[in-house]
Backbone as XML, in Angstrom:
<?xml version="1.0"?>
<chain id="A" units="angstrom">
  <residue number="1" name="UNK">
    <atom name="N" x="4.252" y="3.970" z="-10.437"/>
    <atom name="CA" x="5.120" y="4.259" z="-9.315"/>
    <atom name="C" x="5.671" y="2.968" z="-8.721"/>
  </residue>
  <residue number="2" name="UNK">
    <atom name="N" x="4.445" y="2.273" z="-8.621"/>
    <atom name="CA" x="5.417" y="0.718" z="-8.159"/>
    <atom name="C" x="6.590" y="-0.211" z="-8.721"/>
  </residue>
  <residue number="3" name="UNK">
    <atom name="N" x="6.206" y="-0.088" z="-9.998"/>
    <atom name="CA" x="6.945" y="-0.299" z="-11.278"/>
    <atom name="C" x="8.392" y="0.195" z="-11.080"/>
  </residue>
  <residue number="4" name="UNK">
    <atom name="N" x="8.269" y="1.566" z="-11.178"/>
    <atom name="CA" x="9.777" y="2.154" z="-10.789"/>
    <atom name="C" x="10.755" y="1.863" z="-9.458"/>
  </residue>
  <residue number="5" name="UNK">
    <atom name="N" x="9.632" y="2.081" z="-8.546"/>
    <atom name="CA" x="10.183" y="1.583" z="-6.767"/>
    <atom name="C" x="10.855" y="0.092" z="-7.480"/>
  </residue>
  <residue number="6" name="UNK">
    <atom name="N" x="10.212" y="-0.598" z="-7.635"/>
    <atom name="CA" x="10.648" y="-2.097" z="-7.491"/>
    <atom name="C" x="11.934" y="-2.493" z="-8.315"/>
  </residue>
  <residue number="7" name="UNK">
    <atom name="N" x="12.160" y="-1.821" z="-9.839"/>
    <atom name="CA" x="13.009" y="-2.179" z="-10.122"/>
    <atom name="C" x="14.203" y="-0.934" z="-9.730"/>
  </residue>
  <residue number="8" name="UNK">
    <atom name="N" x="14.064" y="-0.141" z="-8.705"/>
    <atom name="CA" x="15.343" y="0.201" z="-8.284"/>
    <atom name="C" x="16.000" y="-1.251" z="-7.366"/>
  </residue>
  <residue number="9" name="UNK">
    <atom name="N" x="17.566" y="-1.925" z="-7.212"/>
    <atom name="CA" x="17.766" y="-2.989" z="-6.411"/>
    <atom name="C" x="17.549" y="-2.755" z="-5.243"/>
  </residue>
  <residue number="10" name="UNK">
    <atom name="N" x="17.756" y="-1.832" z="-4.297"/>
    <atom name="CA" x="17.921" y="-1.085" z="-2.468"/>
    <atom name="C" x="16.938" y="-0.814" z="-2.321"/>
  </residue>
  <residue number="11" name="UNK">
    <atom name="N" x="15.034" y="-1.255" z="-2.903"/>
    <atom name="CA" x="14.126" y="0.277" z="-2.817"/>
    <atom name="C" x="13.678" y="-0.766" z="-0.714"/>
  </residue>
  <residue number="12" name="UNK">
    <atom name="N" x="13.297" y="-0.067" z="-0.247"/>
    <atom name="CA" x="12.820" y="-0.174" z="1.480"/>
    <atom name="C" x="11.186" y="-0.032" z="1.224"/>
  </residue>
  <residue number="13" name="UNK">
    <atom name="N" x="10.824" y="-1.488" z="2.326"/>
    <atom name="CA" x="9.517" y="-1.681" z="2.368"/>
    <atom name="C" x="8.572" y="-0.166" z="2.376"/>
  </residue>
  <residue number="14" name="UNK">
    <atom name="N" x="9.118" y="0.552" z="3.093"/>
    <atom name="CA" x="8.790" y="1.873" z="3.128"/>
    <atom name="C" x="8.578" y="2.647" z="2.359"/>
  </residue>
  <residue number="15" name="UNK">
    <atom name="N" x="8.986" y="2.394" z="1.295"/>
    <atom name="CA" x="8.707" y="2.789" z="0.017"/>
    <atom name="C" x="7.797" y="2.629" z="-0.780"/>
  </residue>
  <residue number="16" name="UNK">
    <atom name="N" x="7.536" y="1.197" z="-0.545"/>
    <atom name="CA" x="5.828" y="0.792" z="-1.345"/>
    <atom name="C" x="4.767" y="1.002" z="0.011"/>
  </residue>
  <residue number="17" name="UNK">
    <atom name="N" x="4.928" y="1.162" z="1.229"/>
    <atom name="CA" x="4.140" y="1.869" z="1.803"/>
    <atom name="C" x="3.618" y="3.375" z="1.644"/>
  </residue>
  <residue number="18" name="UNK">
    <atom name="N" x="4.743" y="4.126" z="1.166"/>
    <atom name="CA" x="4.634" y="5.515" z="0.964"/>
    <atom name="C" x="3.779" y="5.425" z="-0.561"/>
  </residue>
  <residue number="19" name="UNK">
    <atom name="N" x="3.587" y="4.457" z="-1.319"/>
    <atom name="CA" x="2.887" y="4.772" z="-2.327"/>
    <atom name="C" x="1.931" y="3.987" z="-2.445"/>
  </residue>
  <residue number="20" name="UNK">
    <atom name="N" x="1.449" y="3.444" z="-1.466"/>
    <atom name="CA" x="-0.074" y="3.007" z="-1.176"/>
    <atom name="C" x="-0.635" y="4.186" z="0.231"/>
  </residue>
  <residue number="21" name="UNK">
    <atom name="N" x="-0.126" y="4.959" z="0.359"/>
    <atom name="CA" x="-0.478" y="6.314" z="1.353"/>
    <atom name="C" x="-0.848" y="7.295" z="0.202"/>
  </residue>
  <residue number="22" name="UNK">
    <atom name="N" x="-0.543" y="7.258" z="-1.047"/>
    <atom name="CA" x="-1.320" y="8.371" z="-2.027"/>
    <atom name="C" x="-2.503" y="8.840" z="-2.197"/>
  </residue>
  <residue number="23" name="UNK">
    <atom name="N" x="-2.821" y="10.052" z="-1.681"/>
    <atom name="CA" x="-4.152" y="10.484" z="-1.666"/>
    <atom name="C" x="-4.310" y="11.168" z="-2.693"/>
  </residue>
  <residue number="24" name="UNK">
    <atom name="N" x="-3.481" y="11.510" z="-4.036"/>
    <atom name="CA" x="-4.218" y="12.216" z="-5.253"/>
    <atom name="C" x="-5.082" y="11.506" z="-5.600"/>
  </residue>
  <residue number="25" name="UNK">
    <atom name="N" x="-6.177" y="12.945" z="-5.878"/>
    <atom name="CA" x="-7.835" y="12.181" z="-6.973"/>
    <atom name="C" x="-7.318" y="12.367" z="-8.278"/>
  </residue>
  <residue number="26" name="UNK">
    <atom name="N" x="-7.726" y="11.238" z="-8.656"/>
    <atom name="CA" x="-7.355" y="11.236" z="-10.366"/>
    <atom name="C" x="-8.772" y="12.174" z="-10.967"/>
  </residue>
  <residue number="27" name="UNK">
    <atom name="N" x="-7.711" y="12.664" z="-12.138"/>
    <atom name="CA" x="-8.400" y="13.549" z="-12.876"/>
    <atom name="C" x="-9.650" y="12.960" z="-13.163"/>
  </residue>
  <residue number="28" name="UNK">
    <atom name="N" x="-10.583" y="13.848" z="-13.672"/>
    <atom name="CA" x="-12.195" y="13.664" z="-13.731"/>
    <atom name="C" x="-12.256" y="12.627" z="-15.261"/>
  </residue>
  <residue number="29" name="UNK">
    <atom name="N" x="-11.352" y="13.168" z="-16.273"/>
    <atom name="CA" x="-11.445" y="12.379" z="-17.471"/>
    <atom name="C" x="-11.035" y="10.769" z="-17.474"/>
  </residue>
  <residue number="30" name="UNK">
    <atom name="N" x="-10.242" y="10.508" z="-16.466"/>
    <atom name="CA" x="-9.634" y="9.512" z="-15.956"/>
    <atom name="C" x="-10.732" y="8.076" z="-15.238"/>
  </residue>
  <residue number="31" name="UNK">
    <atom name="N" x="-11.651" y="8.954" z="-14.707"/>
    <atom name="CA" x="-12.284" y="8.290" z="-13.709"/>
    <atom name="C" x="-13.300" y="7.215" z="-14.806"/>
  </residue>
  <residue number="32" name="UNK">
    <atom name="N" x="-13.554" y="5.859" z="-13.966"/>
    <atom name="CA" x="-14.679" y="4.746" z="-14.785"/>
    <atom name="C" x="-15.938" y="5.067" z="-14.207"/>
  </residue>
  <residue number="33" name="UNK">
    <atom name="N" x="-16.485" y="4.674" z="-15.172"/>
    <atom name="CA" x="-18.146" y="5.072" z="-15.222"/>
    <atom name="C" x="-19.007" y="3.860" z="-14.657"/>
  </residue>
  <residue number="34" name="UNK">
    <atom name="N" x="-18.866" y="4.182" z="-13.355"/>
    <atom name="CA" x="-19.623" y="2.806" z="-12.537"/>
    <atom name="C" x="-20.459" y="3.098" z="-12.016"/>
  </residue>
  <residue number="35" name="UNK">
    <atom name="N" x="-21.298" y="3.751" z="-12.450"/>
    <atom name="CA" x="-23.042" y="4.285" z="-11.804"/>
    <atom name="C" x="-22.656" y="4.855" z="-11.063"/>
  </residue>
  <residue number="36" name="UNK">
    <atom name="N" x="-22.328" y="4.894" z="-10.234"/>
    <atom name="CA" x="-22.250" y="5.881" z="-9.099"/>
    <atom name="C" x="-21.768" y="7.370" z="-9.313"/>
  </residue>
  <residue number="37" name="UNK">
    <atom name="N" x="-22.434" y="7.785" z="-8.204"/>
    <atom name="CA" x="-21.971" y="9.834" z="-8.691"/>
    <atom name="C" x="-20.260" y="10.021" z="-8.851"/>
  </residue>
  <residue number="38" name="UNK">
    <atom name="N" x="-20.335" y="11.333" z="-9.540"/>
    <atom name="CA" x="-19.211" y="11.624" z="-10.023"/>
    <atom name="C" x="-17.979" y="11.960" z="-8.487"/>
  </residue>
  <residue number="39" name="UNK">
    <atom name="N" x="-18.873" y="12.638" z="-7.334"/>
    <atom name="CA" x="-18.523" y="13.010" z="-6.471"/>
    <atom name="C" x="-17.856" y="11.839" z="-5.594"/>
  </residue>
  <residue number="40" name="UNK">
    <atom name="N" x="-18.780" y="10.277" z="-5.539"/>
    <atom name="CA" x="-18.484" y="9.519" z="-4.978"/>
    <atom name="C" x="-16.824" y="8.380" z="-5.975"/>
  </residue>
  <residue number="41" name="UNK">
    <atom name="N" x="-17.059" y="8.916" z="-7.036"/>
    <atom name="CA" x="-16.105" y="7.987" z="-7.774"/>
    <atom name="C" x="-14.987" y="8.932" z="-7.992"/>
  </residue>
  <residue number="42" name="UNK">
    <atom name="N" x="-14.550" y="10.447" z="-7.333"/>
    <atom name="CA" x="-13.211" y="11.019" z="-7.278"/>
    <atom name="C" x="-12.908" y="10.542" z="-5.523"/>
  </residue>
  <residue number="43" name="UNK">
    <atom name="N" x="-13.778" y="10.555" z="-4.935"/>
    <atom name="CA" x="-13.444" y="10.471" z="-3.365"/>
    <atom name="C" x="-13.272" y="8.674" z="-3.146"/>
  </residue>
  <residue number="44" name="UNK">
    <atom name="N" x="-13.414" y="7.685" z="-3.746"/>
    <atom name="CA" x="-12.915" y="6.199" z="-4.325"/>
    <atom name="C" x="-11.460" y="6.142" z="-4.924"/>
  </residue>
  <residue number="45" name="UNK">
    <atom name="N" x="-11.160" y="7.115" z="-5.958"/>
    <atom name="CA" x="-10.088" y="7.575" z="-7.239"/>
    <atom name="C" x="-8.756" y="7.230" z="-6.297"/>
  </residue>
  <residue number="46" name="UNK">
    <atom name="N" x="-8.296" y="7.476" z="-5.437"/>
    <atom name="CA" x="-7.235" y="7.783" z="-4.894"/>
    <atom name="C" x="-6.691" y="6.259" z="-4.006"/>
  </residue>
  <residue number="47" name="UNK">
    <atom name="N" x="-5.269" y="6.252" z="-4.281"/>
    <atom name="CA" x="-4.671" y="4.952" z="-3.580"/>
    <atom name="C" x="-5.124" y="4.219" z="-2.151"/>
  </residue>
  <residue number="48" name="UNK">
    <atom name="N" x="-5.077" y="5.566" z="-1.424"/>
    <atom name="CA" x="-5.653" y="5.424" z="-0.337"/>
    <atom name="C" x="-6.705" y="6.126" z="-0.010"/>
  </residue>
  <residue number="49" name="UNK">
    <atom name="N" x="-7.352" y="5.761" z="0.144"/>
    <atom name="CA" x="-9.139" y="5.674" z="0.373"/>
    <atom name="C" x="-9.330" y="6.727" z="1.909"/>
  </residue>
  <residue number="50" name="UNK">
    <atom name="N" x="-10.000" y="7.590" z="2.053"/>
    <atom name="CA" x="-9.949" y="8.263" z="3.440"/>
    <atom name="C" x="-11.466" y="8.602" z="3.030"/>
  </residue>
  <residue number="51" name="UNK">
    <atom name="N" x="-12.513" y="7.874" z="3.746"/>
    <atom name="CA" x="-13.550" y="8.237" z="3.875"/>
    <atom name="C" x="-14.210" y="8.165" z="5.113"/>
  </residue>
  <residue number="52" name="UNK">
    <atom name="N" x="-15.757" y="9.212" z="5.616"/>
    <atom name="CA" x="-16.091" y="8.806" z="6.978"/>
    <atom name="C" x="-16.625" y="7.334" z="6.516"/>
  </residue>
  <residue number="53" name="UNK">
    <atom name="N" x="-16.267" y="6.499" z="7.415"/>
    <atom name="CA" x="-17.040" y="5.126" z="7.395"/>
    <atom name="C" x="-16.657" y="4.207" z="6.462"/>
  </residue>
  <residue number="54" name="UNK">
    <atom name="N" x="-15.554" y="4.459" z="5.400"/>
    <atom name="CA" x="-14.910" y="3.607" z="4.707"/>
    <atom name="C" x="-13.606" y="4.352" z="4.344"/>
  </residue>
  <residue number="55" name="UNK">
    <atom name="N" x="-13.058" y="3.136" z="3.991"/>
    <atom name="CA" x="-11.399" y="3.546" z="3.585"/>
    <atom name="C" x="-10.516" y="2.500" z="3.838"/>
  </residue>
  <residue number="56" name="UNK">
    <atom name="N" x="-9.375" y="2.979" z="3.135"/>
    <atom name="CA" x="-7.950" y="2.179" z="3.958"/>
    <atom name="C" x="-8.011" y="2.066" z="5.776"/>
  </residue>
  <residue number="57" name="UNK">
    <atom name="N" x="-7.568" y="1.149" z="5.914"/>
    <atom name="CA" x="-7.385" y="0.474" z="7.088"/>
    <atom name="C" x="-6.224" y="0.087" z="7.347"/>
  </residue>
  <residue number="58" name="UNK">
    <atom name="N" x="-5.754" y="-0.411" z="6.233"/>
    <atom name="CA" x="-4.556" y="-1.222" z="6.600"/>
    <atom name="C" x="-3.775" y="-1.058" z="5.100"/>
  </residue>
  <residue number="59" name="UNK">
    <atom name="N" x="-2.141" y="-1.081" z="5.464"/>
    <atom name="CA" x="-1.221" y="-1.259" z="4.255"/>
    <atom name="C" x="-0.384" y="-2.219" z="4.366"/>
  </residue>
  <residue number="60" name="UNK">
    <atom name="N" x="-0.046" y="-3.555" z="3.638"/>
    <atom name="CA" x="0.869" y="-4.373" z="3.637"/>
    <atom name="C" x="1.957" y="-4.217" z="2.380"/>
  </residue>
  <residue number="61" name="UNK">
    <atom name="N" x="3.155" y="-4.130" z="2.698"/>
    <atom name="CA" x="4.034" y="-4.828" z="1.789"/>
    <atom name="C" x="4.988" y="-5.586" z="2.399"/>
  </residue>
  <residue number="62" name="UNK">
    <atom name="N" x="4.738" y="-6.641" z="1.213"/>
    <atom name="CA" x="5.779" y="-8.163" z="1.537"/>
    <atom name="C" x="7.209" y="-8.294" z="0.368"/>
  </residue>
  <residue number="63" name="UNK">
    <atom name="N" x="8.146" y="-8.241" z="0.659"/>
    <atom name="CA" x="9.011" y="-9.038" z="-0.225"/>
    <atom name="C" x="9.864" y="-9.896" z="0.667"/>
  </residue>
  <residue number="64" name="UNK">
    <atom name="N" x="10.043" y="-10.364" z="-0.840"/>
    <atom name="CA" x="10.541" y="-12.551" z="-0.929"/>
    <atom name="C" x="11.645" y="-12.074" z="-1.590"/>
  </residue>
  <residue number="65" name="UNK">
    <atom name="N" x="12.984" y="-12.177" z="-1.112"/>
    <atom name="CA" x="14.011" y="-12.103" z="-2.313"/>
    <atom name="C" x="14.712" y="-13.823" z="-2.354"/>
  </residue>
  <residue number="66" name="UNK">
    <atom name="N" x="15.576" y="-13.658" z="-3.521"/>
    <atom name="CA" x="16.158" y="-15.133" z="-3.945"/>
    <atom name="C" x="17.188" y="-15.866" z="-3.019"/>
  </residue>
  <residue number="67" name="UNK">
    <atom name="N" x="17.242" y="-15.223" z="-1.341"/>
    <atom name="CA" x="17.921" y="-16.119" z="-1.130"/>
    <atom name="C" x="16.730" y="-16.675" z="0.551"/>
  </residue>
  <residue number="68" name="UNK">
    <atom name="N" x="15.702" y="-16.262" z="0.050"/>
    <atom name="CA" x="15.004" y="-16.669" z="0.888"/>
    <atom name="C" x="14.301" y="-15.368" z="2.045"/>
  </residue>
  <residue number="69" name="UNK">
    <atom name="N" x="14.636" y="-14.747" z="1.956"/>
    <atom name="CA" x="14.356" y="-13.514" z="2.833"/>
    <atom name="C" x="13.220" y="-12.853" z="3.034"/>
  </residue>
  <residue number="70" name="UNK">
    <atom name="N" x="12.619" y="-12.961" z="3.992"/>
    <atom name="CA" x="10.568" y="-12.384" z="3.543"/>
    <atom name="C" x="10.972" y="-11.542" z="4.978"/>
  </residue>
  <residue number="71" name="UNK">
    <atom name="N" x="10.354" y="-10.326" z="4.055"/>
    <atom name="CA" x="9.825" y="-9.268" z="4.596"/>
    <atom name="C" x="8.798" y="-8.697" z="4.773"/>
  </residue>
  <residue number="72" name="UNK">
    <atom name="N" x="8.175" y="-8.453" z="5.871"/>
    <atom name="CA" x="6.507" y="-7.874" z="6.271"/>
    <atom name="C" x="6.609" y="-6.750" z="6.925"/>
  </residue>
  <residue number="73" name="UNK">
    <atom name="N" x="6.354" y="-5.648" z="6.724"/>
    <atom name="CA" x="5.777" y="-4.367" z="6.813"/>
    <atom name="C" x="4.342" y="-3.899" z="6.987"/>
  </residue>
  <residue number="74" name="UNK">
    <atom name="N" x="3.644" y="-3.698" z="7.853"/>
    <atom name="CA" x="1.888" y="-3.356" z="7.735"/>
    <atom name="C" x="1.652" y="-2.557" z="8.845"/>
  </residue>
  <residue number="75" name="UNK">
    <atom name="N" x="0.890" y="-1.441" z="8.552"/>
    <atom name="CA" x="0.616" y="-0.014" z="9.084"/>
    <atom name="C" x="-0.896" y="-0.193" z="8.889"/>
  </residue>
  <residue number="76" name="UNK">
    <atom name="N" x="-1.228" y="-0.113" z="10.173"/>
    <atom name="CA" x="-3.094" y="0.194" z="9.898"/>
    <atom name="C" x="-3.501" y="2.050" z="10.282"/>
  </residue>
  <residue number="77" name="UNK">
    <atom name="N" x="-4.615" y="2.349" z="10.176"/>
    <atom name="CA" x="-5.197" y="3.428" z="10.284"/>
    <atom name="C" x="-6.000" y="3.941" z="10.571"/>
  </residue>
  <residue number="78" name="UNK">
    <atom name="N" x="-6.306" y="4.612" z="11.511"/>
    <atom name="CA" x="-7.994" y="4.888" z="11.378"/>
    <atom name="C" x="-8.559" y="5.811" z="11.161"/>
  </residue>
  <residue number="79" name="UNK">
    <atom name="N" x="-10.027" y="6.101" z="11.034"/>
    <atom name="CA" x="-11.022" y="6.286" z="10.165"/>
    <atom name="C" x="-10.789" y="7.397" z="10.256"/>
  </residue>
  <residue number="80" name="UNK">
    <atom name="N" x="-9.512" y="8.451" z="10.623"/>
    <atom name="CA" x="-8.854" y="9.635" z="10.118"/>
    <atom name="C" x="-7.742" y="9.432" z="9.515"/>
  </residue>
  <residue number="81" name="UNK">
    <atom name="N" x="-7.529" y="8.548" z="8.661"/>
    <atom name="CA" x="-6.527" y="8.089" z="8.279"/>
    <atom name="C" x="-5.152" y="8.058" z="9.034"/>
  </residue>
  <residue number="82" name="UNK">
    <atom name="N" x="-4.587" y="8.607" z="10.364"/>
    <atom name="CA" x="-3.425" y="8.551" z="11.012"/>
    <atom name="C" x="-3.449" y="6.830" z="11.598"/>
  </residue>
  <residue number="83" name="UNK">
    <atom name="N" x="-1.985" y="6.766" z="11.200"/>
    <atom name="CA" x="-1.772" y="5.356" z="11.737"/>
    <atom name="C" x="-1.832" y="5.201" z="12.942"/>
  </residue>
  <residue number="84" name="UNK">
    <atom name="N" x="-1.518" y="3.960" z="13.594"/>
    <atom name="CA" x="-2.219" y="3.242" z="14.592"/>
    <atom name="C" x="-1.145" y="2.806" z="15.263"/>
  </residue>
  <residue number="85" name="UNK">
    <atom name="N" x="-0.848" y="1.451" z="14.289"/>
    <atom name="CA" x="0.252" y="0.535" z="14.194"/>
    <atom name="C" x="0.809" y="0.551" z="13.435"/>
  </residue>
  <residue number="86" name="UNK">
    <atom name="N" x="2.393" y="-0.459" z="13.473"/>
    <atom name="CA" x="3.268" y="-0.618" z="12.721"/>
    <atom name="C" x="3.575" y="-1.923" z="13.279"/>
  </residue>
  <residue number="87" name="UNK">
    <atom name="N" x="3.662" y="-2.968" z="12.062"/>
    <atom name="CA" x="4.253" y="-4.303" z="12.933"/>
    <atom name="C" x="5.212" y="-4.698" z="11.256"/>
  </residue>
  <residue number="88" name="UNK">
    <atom name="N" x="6.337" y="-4.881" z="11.717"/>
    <atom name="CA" x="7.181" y="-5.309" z="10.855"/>
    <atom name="C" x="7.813" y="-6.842" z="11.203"/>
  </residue>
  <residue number="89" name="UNK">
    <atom name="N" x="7.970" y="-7.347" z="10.493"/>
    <atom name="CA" x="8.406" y="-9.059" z="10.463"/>
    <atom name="C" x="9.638" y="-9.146" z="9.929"/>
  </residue>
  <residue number="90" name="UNK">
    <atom name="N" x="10.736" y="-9.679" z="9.782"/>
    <atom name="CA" x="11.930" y="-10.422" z="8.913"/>
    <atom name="C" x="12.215" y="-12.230" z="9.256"/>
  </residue>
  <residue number="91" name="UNK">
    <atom name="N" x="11.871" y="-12.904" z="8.609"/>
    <atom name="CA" x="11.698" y="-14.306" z="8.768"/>
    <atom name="C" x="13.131" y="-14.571" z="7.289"/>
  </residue>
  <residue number="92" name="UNK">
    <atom name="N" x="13.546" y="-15.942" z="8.186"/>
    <atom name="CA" x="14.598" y="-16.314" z="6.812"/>
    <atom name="C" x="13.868" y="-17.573" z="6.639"/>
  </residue>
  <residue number="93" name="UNK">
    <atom name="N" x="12.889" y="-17.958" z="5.297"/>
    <atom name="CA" x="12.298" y="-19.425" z="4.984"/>
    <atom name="C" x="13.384" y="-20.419" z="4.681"/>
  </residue>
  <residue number="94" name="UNK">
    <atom name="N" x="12.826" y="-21.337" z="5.773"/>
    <atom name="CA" x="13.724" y="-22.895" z="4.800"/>
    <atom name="C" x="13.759" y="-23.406" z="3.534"/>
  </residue>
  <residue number="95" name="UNK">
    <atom name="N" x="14.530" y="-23.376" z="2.494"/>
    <atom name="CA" x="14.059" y="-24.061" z="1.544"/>
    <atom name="C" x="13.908" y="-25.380" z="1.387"/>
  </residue>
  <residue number="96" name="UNK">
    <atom name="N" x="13.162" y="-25.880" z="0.301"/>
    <atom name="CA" x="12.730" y="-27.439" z="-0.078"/>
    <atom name="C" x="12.864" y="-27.756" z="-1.306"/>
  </residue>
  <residue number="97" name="UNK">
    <atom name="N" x="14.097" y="-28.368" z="-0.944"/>
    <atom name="CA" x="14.817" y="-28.449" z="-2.781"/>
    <atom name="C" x="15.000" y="-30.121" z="-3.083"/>
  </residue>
</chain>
């Protein structure tokens, strides 16, 4: 999914936020075999993490384009996963050529 977002040219920070907000559990055949129960490694499986007492917290995406342009986007959450905050940045870097 990121893959695709990114090489559209127009895609909006919002966009790679919306796909670090993915809560599908990956299929059971899918999942790695890291000791832990099967139960605990589908409720891990998913982009964003919504657990009592662990999980996503926070989502950043940054882009840098070529004429210098940085962009910051970051949404935190809490431990019901509904956001919190939103703090967005647009900075133009100096270059050093």
């Amino acid at each position: 999914m990121l893959s695709q977002t990114i090489d559209e040219s127009n895609f909006q920070l919002e966009d790679i936020i919306a796909i670090m907000s993915d809560k599908i559990i990956a299929p059971k055949d899918s999942l790695p075999k890291t000791g832990i129960s099967l139960e605990l490694e589908r409720k891990l499986s998913p982009v964003f993490i919504s657990m009592k007492g662990y999980g996503t917290r926070c989502s950043t995406a940054i882009r840098l384009d070529y004429d210098n342009n940085l962009e910051f986007l970051e949404v935190s959450y809490d431990e019901s996963a509904h956001p919190t905050s939103t703090k967005r940045y647009e900075l133009q870097l100096n270059s050093h050529k």
